[in-house]
Short mmCIF file of C-alpha atoms in Angstrom, two decimals:
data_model
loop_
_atom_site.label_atom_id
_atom_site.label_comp_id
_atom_site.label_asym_id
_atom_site.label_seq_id
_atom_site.Cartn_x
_atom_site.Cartn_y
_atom_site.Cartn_z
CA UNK C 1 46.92 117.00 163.20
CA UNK C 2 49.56 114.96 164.14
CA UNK C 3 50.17 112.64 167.01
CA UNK C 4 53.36 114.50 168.28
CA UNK C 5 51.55 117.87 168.10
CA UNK C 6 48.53 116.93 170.07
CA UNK C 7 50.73 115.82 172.63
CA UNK C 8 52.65 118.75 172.73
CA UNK C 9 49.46 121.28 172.75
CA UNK C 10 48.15 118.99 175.57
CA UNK C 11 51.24 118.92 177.26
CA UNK C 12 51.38 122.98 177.38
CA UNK C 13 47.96 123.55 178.13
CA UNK C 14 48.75 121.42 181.07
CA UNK C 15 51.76 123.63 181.86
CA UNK C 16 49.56 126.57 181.45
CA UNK C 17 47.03 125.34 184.04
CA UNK C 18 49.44 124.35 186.49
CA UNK C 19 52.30 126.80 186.28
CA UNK C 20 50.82 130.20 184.06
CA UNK C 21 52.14 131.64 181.21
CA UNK C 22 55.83 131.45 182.27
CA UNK C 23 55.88 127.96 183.01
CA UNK C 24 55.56 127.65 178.81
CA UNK C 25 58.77 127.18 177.18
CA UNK C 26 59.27 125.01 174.52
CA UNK C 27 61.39 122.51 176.45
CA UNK C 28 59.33 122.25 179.13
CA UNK C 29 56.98 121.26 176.94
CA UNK C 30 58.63 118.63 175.16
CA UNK C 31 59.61 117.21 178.88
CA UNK C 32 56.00 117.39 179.98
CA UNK C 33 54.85 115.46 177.16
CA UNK C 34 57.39 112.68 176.59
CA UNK C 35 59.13 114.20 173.53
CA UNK C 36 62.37 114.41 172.21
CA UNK C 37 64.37 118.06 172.57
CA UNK C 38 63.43 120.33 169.69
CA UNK C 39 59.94 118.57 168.75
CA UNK C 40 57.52 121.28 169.52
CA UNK C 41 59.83 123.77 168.29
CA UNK C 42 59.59 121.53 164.93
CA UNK C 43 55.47 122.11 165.16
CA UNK C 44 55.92 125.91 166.85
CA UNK C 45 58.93 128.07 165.85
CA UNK C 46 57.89 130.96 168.19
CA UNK C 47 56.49 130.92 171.39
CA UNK C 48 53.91 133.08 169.85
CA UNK C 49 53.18 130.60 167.62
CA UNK C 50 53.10 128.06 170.33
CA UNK C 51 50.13 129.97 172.37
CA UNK C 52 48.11 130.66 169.00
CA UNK C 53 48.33 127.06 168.45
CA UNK C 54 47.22 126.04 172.48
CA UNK C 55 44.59 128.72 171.82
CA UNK C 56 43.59 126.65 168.53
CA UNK C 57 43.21 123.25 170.62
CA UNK C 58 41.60 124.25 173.58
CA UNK C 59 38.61 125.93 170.70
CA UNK C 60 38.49 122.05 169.48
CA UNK C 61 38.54 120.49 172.73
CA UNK C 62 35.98 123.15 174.13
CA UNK C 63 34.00 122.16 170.61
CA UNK C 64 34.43 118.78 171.35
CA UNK C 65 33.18 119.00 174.71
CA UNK C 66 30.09 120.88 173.50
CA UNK C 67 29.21 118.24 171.24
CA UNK C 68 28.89 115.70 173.73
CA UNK C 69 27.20 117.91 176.44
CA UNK C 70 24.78 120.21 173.76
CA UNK C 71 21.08 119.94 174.02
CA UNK C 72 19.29 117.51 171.58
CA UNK C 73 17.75 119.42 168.19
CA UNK C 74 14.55 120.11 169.49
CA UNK C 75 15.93 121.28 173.21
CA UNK C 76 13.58 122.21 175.89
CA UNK C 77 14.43 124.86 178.86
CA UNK C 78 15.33 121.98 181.25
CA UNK C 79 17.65 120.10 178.36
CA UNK C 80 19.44 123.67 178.24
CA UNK C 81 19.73 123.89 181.99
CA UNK C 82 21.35 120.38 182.36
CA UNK C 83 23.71 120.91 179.29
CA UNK C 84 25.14 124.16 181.28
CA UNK C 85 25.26 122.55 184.62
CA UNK C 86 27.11 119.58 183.01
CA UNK C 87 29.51 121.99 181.15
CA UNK C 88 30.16 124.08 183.92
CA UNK C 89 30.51 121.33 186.33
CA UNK C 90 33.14 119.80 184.02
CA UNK C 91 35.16 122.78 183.87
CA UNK C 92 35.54 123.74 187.60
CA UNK C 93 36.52 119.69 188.27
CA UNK C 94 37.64 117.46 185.83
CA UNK C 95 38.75 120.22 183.27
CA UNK C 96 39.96 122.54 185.43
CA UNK C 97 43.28 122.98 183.86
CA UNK C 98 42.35 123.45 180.69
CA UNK C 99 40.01 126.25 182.39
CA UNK C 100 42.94 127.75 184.49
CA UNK C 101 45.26 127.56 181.04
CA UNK C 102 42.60 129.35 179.45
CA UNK C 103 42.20 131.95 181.99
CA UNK C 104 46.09 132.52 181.83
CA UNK C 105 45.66 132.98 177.97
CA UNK C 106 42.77 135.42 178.34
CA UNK C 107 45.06 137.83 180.36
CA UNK C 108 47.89 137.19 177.85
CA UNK C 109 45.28 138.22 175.41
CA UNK C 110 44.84 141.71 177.12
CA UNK C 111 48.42 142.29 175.83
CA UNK C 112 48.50 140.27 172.40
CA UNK C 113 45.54 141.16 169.82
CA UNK C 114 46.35 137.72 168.33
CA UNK C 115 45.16 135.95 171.01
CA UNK C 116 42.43 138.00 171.68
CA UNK C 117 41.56 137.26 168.26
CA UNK C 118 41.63 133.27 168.85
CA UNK C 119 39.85 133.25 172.08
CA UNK C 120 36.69 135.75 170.14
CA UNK C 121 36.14 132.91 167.62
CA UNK C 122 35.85 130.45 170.11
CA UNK C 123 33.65 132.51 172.38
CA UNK C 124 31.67 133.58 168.84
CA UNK C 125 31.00 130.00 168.40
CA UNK C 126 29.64 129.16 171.82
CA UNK C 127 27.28 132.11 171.63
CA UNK C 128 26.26 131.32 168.39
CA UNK C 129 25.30 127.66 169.61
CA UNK C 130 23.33 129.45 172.42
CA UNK C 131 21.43 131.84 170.52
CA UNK C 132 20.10 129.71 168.43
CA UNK C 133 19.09 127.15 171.81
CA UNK C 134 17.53 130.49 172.77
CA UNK C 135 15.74 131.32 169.38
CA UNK C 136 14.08 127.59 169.35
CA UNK C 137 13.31 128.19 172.90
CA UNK C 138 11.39 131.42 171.99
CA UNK C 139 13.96 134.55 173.40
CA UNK C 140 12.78 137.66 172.05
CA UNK C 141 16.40 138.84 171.11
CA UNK C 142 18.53 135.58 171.46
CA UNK C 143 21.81 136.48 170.56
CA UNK C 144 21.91 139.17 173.66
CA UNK C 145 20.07 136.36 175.66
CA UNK C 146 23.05 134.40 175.06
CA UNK C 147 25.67 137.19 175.52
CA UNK C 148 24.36 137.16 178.92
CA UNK C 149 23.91 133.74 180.06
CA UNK C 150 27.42 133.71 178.81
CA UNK C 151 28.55 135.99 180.98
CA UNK C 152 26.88 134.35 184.08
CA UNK C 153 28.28 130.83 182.91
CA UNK C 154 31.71 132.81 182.45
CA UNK C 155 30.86 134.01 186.08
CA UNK C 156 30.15 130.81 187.45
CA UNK C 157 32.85 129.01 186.61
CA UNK C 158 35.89 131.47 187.57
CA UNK C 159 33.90 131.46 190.88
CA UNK C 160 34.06 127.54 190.75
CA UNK C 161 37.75 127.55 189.95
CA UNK C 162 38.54 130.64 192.76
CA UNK C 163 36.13 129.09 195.49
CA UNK C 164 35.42 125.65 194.61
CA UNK C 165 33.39 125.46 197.86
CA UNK C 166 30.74 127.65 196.55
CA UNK C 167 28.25 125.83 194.17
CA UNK C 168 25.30 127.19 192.06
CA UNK C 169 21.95 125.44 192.64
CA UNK C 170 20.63 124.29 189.73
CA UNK C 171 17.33 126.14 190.95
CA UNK C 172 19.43 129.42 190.20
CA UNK C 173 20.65 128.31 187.34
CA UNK C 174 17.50 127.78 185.98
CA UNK C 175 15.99 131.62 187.01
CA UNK C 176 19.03 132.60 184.75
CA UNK C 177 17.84 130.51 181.86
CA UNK C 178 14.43 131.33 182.08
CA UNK C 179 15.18 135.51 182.29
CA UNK C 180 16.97 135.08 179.09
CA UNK C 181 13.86 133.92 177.67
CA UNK C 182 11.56 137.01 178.78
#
């Protein structure tokens, strides 16, 4: 991917977590990111195109992310804990616009089956990831193990990014974990 791209995707996924979905034009993204007039049009001819492809980069930050907070290969239930309170820490504070951006995108997606689409294979992935944590961990039915500790991660950090003064102890967290495994 190239240089000018990445900076424009970052640029309006930063727009979308500041300002919502109509605070992404294609010149206000070339002025948030430092780029000449008409460079992210040259990348994303459409608008649509230009949310598929912030859609597309926030799935290889949010994979990037994952790779650096995951569980090691042989994970135990307390490895699994930290790597969700790390993850979901991360996106109430220091990602929270890329969380707000993608929040904007997931009611865009209510409207546009195309971003619906984008945002499933992202969300596919994590749960994947999950169930098989879960399997090694000994869930009898992993993938809906995961499906709902999903959820409650999903839960816990739109309540982190509505009410950032009300935390989840880890203690909580880890009665979550552990009914996924029963």
């Amino acid at each position: 991917m190239s240089r000018t791209r990445d900076r424009a995707l970052d640029a309006a996924i930063t727009l979308l977590g500041t300002g919502g979905v109509h605070a992404l034009t294609h010149g206000k993204v070339d002025a948030a990111a430092g780029l000449p007039k008409g460079s992210t049009s040259n990348h994303f001819r459409t608008r649509d195109a230009l949310i598929i492809g912030v859609v597309e980069r926030l799935e290889e930050l949010d994979r990037r992310d994952w790779a650096r907070t995951h569980t090691p290969d042989e994970p135990t239930v307390d490895h699994l804990i930290d790597a969700l309170a790390r993850f979901v820490g991360a996106a109430v504070t220091t990602d929270r616009v890329r969380t707000v951006a993608r929040y904007a995108l997931s009611v865009e997606a209510t409207h546009d089956p195309r971003i619906a689409a984008a945002l499933a294979r992202g969300a596919a992935a994590v749960q994947e990831w999950g169930g098989r944590i879960l399997d090694h961990l000994g869930a009898d039915d992993p993938q809906s193990a995961s499906r709902s500790l999903m959820a409650y991660v999903d839960g816990l950090i739109l309540r982190g990014v509505t009410r950032p003064e009300v935390l989840e102890p880890r203690e909580r967290m880890a009665a979550v974990v552990r009914a996924c495994l029963s």
